[in-house]
Structure formats: structure tokens, C-alpha cells
PDB file of C-alpha atoms in Angstrom:
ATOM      1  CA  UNK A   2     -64.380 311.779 242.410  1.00 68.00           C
ATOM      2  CA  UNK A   3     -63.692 308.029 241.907  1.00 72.00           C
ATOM      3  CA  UNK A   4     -67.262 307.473 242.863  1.00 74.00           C
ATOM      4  CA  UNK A   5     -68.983 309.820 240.376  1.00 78.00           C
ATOM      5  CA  UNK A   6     -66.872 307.920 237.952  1.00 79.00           C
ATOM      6  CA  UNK A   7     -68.146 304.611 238.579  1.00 77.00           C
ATOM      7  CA  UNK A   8     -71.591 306.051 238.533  1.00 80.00           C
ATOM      8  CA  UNK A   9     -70.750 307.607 235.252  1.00 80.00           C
ATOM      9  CA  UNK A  10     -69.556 303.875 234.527  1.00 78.00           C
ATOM     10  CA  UNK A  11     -72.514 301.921 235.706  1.00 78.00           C
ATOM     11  CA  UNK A  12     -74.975 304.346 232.946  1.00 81.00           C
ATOM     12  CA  UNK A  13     -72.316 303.664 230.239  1.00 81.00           C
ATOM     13  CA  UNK A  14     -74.948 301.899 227.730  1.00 80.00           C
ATOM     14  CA  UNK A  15     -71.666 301.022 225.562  1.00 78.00           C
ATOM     15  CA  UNK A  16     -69.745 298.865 228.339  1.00 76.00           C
ATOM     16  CA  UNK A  17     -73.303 297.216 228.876  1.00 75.00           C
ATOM     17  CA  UNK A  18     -74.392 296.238 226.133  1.00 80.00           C
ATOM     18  CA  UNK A  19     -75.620 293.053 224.668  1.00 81.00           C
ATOM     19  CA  UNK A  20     -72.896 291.308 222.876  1.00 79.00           C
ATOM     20  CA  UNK A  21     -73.300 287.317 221.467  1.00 79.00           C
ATOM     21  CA  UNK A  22     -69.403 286.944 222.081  1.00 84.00           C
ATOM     22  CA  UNK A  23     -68.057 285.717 224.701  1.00 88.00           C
ATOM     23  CA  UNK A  24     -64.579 286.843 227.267  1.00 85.00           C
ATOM     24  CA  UNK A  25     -62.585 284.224 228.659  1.00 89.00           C
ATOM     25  CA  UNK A  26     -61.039 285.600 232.231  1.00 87.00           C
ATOM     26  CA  UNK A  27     -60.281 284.362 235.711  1.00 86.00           C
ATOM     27  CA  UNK A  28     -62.675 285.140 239.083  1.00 84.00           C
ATOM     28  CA  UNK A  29     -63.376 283.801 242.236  1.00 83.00           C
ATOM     29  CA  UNK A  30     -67.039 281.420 241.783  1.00 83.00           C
ATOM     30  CA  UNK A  31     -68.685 278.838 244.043  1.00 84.00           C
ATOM     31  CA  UNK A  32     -67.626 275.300 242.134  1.00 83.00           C
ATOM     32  CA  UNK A  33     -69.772 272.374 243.180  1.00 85.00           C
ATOM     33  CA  UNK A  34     -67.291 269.318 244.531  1.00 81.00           C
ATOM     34  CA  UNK A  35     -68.255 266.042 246.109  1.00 80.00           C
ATOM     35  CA  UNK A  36     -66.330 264.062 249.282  1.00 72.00           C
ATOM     36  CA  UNK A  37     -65.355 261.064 249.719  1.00 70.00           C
ATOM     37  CA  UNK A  38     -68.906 259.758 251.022  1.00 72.00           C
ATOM     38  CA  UNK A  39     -70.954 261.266 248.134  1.00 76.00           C
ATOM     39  CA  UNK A  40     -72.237 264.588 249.848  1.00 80.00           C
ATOM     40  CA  UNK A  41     -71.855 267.164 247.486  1.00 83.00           C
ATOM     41  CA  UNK A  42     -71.220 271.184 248.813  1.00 82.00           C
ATOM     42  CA  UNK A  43     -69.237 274.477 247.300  1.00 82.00           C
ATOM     43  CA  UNK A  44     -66.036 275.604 247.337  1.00 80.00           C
ATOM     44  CA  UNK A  45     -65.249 279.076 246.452  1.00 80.00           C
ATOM     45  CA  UNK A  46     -62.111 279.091 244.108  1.00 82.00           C
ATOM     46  CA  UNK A  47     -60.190 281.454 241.509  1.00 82.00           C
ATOM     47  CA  UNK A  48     -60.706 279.823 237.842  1.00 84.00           C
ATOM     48  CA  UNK A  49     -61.684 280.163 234.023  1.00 88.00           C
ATOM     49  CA  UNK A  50     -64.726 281.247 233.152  1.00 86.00           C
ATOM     50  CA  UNK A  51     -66.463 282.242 229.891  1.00 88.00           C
ATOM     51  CA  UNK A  52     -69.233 285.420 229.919  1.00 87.00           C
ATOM     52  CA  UNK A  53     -70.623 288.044 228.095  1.00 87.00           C
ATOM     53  CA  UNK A  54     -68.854 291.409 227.917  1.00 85.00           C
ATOM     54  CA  UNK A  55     -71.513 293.127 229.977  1.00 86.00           C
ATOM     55  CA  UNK A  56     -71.275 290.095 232.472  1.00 86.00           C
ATOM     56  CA  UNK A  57     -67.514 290.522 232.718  1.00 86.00           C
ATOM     57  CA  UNK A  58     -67.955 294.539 232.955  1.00 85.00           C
ATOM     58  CA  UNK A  59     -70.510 294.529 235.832  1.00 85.00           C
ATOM     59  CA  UNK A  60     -67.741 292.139 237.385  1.00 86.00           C
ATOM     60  CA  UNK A  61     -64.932 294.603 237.201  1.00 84.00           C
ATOM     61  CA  UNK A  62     -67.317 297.265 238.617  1.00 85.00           C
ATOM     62  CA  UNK A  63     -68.438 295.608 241.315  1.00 85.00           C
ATOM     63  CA  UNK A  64     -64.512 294.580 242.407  1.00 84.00           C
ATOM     64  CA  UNK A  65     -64.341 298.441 242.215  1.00 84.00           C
ATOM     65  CA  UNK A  66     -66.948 299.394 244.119  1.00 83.00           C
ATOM     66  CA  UNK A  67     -66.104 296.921 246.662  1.00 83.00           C
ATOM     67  CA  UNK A  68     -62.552 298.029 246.778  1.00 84.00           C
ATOM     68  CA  UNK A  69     -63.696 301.738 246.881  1.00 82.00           C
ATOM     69  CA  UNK A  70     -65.994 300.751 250.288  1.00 84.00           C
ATOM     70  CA  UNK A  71     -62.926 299.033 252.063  1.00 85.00           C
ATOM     71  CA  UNK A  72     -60.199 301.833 251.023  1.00 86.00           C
ATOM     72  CA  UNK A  73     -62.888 304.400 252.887  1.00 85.00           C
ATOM     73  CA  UNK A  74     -63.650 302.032 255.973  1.00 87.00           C
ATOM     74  CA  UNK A  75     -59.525 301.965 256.385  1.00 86.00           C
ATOM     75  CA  UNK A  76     -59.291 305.754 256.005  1.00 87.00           C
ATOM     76  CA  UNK A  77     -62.172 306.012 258.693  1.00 87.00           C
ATOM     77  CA  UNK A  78     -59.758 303.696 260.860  1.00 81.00           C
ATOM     78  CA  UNK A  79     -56.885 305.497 260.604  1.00 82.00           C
ATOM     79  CA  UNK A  80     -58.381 308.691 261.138  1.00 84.00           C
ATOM     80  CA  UNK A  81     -60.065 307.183 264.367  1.00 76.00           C
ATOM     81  CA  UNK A  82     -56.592 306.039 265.201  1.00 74.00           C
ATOM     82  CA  UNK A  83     -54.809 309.432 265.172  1.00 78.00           C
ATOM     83  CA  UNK A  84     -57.796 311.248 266.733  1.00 74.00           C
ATOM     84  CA  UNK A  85     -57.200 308.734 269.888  1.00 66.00           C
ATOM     85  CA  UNK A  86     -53.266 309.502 269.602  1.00 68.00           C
ATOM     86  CA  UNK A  87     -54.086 312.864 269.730  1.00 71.00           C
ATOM     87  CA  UNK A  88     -56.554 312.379 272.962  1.00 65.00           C
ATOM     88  CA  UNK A  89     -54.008 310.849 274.336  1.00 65.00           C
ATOM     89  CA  UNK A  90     -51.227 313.649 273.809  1.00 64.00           C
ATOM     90  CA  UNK A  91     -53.402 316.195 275.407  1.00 65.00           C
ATOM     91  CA  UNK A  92     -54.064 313.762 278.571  1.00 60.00           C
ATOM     92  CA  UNK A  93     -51.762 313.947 281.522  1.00 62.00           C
ATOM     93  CA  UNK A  94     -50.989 309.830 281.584  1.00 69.00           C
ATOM     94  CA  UNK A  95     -48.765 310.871 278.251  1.00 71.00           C
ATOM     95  CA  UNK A  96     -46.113 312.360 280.595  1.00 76.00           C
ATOM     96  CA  UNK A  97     -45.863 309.304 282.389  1.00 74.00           C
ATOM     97  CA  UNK A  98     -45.929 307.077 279.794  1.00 70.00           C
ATOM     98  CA  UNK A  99     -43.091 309.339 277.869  1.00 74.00           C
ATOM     99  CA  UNK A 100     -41.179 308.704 281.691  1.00 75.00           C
ATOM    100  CA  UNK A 101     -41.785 305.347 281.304  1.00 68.00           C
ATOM    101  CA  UNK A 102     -40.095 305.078 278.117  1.00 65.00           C
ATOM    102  CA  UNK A 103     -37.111 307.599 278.859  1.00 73.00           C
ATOM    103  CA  UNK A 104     -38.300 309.599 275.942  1.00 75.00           C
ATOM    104  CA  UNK A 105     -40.506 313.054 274.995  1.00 81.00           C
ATOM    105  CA  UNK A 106     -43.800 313.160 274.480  1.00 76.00           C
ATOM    106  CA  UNK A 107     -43.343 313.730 270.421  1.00 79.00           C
ATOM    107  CA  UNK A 108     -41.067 310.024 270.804  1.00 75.00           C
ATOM    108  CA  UNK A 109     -44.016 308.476 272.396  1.00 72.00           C
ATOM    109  CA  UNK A 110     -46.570 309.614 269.981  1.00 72.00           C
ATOM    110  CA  UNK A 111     -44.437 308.213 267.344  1.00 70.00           C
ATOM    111  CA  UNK A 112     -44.021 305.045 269.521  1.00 64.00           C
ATOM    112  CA  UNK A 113     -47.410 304.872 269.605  1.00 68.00           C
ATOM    113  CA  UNK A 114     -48.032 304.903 265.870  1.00 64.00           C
ATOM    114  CA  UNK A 115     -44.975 302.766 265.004  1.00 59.00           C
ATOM    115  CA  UNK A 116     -45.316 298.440 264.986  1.00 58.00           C
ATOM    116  CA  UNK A 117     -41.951 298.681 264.378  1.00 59.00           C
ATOM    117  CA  UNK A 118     -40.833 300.386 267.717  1.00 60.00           C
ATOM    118  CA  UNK A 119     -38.608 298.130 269.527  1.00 64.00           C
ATOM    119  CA  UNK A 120     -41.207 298.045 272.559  1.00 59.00           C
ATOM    120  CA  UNK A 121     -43.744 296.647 270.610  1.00 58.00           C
ATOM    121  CA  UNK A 122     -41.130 293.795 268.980  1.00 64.00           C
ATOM    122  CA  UNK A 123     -40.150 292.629 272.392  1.00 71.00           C
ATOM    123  CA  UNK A 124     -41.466 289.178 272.964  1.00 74.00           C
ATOM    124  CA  UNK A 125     -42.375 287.846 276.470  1.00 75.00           C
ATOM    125  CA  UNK A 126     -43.410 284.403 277.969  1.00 79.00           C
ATOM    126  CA  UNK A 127     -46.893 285.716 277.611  1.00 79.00           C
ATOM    127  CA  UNK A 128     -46.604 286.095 273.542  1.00 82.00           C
ATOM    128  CA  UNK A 129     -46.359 283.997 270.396  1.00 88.00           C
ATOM    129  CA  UNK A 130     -45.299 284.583 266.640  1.00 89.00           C
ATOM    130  CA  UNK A 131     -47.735 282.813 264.062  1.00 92.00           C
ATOM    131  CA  UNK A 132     -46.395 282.373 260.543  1.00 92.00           C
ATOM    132  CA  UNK A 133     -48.624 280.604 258.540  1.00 92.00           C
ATOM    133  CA  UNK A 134     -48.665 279.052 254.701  1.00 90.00           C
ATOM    134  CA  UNK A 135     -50.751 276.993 252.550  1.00 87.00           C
ATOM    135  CA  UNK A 136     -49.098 274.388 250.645  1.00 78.00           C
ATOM    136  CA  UNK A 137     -50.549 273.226 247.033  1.00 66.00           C
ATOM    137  CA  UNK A 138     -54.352 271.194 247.498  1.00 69.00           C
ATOM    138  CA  UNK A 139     -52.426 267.294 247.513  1.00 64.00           C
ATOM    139  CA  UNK A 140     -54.157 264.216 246.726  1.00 64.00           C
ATOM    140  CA  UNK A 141     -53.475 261.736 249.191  1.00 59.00           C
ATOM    141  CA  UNK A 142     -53.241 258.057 247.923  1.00 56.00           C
ATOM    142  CA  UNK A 143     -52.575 255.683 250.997  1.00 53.00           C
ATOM    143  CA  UNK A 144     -55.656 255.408 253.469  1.00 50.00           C
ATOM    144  CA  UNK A 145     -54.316 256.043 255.861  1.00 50.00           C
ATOM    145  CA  UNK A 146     -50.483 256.831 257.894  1.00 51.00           C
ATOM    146  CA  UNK A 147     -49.004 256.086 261.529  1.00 51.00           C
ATOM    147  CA  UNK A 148     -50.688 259.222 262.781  1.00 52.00           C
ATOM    148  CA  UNK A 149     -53.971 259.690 261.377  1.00 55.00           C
ATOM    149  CA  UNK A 150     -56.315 259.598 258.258  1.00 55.00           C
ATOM    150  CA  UNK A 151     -56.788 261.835 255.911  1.00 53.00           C
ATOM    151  CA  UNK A 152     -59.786 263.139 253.038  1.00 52.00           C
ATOM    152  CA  UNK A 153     -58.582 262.040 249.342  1.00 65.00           C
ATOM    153  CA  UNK A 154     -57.964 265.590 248.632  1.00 71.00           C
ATOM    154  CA  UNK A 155     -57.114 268.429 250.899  1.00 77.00           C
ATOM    155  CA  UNK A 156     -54.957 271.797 251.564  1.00 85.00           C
ATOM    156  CA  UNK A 157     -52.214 271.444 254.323  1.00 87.00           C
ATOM    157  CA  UNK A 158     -51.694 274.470 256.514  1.00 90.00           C
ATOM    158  CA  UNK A 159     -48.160 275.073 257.854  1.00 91.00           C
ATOM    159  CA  UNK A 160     -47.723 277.067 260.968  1.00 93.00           C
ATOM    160  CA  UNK A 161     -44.649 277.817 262.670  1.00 94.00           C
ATOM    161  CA  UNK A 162     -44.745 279.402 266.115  1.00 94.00           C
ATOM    162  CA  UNK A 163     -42.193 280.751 267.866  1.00 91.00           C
ATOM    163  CA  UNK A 164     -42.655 281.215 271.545  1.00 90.00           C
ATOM    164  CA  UNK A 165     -41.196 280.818 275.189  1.00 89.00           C
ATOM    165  CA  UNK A 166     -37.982 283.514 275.181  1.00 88.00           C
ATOM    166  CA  UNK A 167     -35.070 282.031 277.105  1.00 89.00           C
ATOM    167  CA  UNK A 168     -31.168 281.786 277.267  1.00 90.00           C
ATOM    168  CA  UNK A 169     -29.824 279.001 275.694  1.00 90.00           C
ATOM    169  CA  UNK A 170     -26.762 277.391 275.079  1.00 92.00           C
ATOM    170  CA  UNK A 171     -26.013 277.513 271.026  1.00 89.00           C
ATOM    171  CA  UNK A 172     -22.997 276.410 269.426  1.00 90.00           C
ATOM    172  CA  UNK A 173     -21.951 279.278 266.949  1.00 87.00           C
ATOM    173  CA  UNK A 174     -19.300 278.776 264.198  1.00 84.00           C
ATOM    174  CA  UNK A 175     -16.201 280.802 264.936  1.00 83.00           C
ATOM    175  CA  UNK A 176     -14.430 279.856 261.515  1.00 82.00           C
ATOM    176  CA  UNK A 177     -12.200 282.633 260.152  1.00 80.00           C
ATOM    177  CA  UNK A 178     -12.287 283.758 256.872  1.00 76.00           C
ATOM    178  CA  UNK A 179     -10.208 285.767 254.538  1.00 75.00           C
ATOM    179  CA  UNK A 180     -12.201 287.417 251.273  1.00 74.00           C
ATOM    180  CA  UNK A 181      -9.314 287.328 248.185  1.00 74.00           C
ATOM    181  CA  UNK A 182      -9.292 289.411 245.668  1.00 75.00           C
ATOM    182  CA  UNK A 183     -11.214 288.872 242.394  1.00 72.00           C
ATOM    183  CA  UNK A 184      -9.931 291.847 240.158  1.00 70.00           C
ATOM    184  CA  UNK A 185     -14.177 292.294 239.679  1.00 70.00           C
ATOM    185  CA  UNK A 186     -14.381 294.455 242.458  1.00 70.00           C
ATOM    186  CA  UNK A 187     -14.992 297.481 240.396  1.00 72.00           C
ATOM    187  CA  UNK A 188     -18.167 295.590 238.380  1.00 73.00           C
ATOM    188  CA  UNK A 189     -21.354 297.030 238.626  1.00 73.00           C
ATOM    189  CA  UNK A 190     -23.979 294.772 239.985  1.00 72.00           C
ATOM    190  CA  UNK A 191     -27.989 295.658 240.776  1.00 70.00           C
ATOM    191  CA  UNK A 192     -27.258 293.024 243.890  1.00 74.00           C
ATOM    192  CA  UNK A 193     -23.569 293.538 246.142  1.00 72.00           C
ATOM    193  CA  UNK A 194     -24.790 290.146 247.685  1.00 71.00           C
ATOM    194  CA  UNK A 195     -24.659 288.171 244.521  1.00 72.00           C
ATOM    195  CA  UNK A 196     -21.095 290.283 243.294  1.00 73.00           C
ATOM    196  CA  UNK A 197     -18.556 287.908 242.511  1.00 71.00           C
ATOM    197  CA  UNK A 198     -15.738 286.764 245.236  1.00 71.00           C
ATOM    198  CA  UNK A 199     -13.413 284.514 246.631  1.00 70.00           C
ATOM    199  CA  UNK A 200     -13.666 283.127 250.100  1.00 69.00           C
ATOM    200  CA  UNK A 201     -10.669 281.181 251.953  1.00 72.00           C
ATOM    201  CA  UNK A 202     -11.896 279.927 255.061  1.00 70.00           C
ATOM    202  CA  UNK A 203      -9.675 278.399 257.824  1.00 74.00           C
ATOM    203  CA  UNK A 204      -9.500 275.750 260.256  1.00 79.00           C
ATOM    204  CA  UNK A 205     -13.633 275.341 261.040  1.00 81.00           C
ATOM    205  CA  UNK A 206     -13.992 276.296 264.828  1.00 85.00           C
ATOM    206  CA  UNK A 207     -17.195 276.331 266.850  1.00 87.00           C
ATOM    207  CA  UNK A 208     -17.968 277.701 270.115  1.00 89.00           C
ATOM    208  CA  UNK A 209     -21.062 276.998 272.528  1.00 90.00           C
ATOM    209  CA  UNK A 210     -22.425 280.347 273.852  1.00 90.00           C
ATOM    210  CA  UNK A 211     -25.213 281.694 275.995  1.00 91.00           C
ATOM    211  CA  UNK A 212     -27.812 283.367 273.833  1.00 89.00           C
ATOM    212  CA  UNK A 213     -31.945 284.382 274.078  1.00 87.00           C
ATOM    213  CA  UNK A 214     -33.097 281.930 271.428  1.00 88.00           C
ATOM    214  CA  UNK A 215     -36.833 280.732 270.925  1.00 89.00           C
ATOM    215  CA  UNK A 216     -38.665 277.884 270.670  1.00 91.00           C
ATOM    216  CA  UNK A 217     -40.153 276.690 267.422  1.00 92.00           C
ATOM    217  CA  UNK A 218     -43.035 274.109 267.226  1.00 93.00           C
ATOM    218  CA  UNK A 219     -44.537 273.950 263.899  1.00 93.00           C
ATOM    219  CA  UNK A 220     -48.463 272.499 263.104  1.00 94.00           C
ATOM    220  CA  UNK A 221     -50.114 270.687 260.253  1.00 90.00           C
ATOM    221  CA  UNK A 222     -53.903 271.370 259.842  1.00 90.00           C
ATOM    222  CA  UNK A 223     -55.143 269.235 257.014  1.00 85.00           C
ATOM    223  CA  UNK A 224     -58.951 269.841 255.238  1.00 84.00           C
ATOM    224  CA  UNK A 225     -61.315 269.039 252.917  1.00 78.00           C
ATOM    225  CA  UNK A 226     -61.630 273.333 251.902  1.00 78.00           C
ATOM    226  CA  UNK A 227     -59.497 274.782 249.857  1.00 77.00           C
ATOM    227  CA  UNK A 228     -57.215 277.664 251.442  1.00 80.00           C
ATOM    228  CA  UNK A 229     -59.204 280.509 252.372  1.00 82.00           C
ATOM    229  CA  UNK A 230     -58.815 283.299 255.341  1.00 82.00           C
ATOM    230  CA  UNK A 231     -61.724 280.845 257.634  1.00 83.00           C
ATOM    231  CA  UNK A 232     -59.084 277.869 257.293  1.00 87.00           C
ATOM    232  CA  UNK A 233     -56.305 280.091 258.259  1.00 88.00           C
ATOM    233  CA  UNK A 234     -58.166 281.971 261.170  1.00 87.00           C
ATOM    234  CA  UNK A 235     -59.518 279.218 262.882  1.00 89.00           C
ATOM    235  CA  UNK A 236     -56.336 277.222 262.766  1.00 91.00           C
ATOM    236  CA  UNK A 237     -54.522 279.853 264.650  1.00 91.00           C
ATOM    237  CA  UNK A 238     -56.994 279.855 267.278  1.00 91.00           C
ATOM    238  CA  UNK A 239     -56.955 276.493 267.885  1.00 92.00           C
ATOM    239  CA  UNK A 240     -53.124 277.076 268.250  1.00 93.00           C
ATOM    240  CA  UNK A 241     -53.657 279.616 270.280  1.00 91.00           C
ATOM    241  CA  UNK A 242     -55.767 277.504 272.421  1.00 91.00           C
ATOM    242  CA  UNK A 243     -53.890 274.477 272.591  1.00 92.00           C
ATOM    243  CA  UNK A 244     -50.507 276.663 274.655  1.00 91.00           C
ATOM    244  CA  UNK A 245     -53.176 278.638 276.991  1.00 89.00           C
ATOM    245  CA  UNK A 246     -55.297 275.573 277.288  1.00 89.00           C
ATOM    246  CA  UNK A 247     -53.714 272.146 276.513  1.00 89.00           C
ATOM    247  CA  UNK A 248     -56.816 271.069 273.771  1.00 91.00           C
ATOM    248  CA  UNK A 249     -57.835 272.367 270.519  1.00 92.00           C
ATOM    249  CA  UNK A 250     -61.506 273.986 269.952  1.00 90.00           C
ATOM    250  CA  UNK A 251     -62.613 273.186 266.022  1.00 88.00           C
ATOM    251  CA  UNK A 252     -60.413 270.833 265.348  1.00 88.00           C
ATOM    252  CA  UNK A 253     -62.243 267.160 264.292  1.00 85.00           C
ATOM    253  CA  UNK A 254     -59.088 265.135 265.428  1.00 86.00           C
ATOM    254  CA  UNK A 255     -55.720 265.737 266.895  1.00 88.00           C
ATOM    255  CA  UNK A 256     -52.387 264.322 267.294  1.00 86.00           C
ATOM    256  CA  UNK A 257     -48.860 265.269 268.679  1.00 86.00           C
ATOM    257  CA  UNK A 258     -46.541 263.000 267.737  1.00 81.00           C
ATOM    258  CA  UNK A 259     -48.902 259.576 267.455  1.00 79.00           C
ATOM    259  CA  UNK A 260     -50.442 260.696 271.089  1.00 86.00           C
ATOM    260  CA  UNK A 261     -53.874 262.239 270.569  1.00 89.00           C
ATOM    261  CA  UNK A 262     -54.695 266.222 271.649  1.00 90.00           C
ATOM    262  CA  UNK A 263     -58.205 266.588 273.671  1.00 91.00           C
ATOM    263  CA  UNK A 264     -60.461 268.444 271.601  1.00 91.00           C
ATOM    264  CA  UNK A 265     -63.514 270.834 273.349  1.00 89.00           C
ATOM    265  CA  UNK A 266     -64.807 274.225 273.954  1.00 86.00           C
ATOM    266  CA  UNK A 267     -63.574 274.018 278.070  1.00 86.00           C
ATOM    267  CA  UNK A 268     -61.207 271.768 280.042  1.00 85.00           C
ATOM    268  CA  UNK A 269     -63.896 270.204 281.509  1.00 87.00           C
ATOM    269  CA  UNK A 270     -65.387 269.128 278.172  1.00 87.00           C
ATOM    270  CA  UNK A 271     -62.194 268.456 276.083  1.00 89.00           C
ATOM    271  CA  UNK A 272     -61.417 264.684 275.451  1.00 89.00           C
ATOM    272  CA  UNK A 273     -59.712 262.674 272.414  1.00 89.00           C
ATOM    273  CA  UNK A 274     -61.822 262.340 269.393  1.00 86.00           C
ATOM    274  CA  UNK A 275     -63.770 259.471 268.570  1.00 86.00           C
ATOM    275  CA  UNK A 276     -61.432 260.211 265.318  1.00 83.00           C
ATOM    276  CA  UNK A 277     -58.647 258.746 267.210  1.00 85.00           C
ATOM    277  CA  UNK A 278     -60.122 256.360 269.187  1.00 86.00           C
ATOM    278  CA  UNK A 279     -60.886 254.483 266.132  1.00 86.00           C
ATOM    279  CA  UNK A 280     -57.631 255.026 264.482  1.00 82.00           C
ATOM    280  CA  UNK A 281     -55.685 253.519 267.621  1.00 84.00           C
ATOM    281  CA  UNK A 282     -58.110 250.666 267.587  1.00 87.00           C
ATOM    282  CA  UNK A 283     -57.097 250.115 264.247  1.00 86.00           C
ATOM    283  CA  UNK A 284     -53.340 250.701 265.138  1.00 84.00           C
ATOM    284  CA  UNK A 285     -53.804 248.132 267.517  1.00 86.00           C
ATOM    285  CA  UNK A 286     -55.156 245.587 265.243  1.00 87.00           C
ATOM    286  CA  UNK A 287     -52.349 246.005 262.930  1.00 86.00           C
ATOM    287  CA  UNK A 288     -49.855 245.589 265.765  1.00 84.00           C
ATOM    288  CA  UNK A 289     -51.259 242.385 267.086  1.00 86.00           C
ATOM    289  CA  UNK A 290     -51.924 241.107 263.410  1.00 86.00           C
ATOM    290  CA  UNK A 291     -48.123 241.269 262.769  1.00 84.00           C
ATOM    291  CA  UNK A 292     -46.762 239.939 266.262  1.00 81.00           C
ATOM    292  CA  UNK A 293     -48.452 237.003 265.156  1.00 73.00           C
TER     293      UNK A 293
END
């Protein structure tokens, strides 16, 4: 149906037609930029532009049509996804795997379907959690700092992983507290967390306790491109590499705290940038320079 209407769309001479004025609206286009060293090349980013009605029509459609191919590729998925579900109800490893989990068969379908199922949530040694972010594009105006160098202008990408399952010993607070009444208790609110009260707490206690905590190591990747899913991908990989691996793939230079990370496709290839050679050199220089 939704496709006969965009057909209907794409022959509507009235949406298409010529018009001398012009529609100011936001889209994603290629904008030229320049580096630092005078090379120009693209960047692909969401701003202003000024276009014809038909122009800005055909864009809309387009979005639409695009939108209408993914929505049916994830249907297709799905589909695929249940049809295997159901191949493997009807096999006879379902029994075992429903043993496995102490639960019926129905349980382990839904298991099965679920991310959310506390099997699936249950991180090992073998697993990491990726969260990543983009901060604002920054322009960058010393040279250089004690770690490494970096473009004029660039997007930082913040990852936090969380990894390596363990008991610990954290201290906990074990401060008492007493809520007193307010006389707003009967107030209506749209949040209960943000509802008025009154909190006496008592003598602040804390306690050290055994608990599974995680480890959290967090990574900046810093670039010339603006944020984009490419960026974001092939950061994680490199992440990814550096715990199974020791050395990042794509990166151009490395550092963990002021000590350079090899960089190659294989162990046997990995070594530290000629990135960081030159900035220790440098480092160097500035260290004899002020001993003297």
C-alpha cells in the first residue's frame, strides 16, 4: 500500500513542479573542508541548505523510499529469525537445551527470542560491554600535549568498557536514615522520585564487603571526520583488538598513559608508530632543554 502511494507520489506533476522560490531545510550533504596541510576532501554532515520545492520533494521521497527498503529487509530478518526458532522447536537438541536451562521448551523458545533473558546478560571473562559517545567537534589550540598531537579540529570518541567479572572488596555506605514527614505526602506528582521529603541521616558508617564488580577502562579516539557510524565501528574494533591482542589495527598512533600501544594487522607486524617515535623525540628534547 505505502508503495503504490509513493508511486502515486513520484507522478504527482503538482509536488514537482517548477517553482523560482526557494525552501530553506536541513539534510545530510558532502561539504568540502581542508586539513591542516592544505589537502582538501568531504565530509558528510547535517546542515542548511536552500532548494527548489521539487528539489526538496524528490528529497523527502527518496528518505521514504529508502526507509520503506530497510523497514522490509528487517521484516525479512525477523521472519528468518522465527522460522529458525521454530526449526529449532521441532529438533530434538530443544529438549536438551530446555534441560539445560531447568525450564520447558515454550521457556526456551522465549529465551531464545529474549536479549533480555538473564542468560544472555551474564557476563564472563571472555566478554566486554562497549558504550560509546561522541563529544561536540573541538578545536584544539595548543600543538601539542604530554601524550600526543592532535589535528586543529576533530571529534573525540568516548568509550567505556567494562570487562573482567571478579569479587572485589568495595566499601559500601551503611548510614541509616530516617524519612520525616512533610505533610505533602498526599501531593500528586507525574515523578514519586522528585516528590518532596525530608531526610535525617545518622552517624555516616561504611563497611568493606565482598562483591562481583567490573572493571572499567575508558578510550579516547580523536579524528579529523566528523562522527559518523565508520568512526564509531572501527574504534570498537580496535578496542576489541587491543584486550584479545595487546595492539590496535587502524589506529595512526597510540598511547596508554604517555607509553605508546603497537599498532598492526598481526603480532608479528605490530610496533609503535612513527607518530610516537617522533613525539618522544620531541619529549625528549624538551626534557633535556629544561634540565639545562
Amino acid at each position: 500500500c505505502l508503495a503504490a502511494r509513493l508511486t502515486l507520489w513520484r507522478a504527482c506533476k503538482t509536488e514537482h513542479a517548477e517553482s523560482g522560490a526557494l525552501v530553506r531545510y536541513r539534510k545530510y550533504a558532502k561539504m568540502p573542508r581542508t586539513r591542516g596541510d592544505g589537502t582538501e576532501y568531504f565530509e558528510v554532515e547535517f546542515v542548511y541548505v536552500e532548494e527548489s520545492p521539487k528539489a526538496m520533494t524528490q528529497t523527502m521521497l527518496s528518505a521514504v523510499e529508502t526507509y520503506l527498503e530497510h523497514r522490509r529487509a528487517h521484516l525479512y530478518a525477523v521472519k528468518q529469525r522465527e522460522l529458525c526458532i521454530e526449526k529449532l522447536k521441532r529438533a530434538g537438541p530443544l529438549a536438551q537445551l530446555a534441560a539445560s536451562l531447568g525450564k520447558t521448551e515454550a521457556e526456551a523458545i522465549d529465551a531464545l527470542r529474549s536479549c533480555e533473558h538473564p542468560k544472555h546478560l551474564e557476563l564472563t571473562d571472555h566478554d566486554i560491554i562497549i558504550f560509546t559517545d561522541f563529544a561536540a567537534r573541538v578545536k584544539y589550540e595548543n600543538a601539542s600535549s604530554s601524550t600526543c598531537d592532535h589535528p586543529n579540529i576533530g571529534t573525540i570518541c568516548i568509550a567505556v568498557v567494562l570487562h573482567s567479572p571478579a569479587d572485589r572488596h568495595v566499601t559500601k555506605d551503611m548510614t541509616e536514615s530516617e524519612r520525616q514527614p512533610t505533610g505533602l505526602e498526599d501531593s500528586a506528582v507525574s515523578d514519586p522520585s522528585k516528590a518532596a521529603q525530608t531526610v535525617t541521616l545518622g552517624k555516616r558508617k561504611q563497611m568493606v564487603v565482598v562483591e562481583k564488580t567490573l572493571q572499567c577502562d575508558v578510550f579516547a579516539g580523536y579524528s579529523e571526520e566528523s562522527g559518523n557510524a565508520r568512526y564509531d565501528q572501527t574504534f570498537q574494533r580496535d578496542i576489541v583488538a587491543f584486550y584479545k591482542l595487546g595492539h590496535f589495527v587502524h589506529a595512526t598512533a597510540a598511547t596508554s598513559r604517555g607509553v605508546p600501544v603497537p599498532i598492526g594487522k598481526d603480532a608479528a607486524s605490530a610496533k609503535q608508530s612513527d607518530y610516537d617515535t617522533e613525539r618522544l623525540k620531541r619529549e625528549e628534547a624538551k626534557s633535556a632543554a629544561k634540565k639545562k
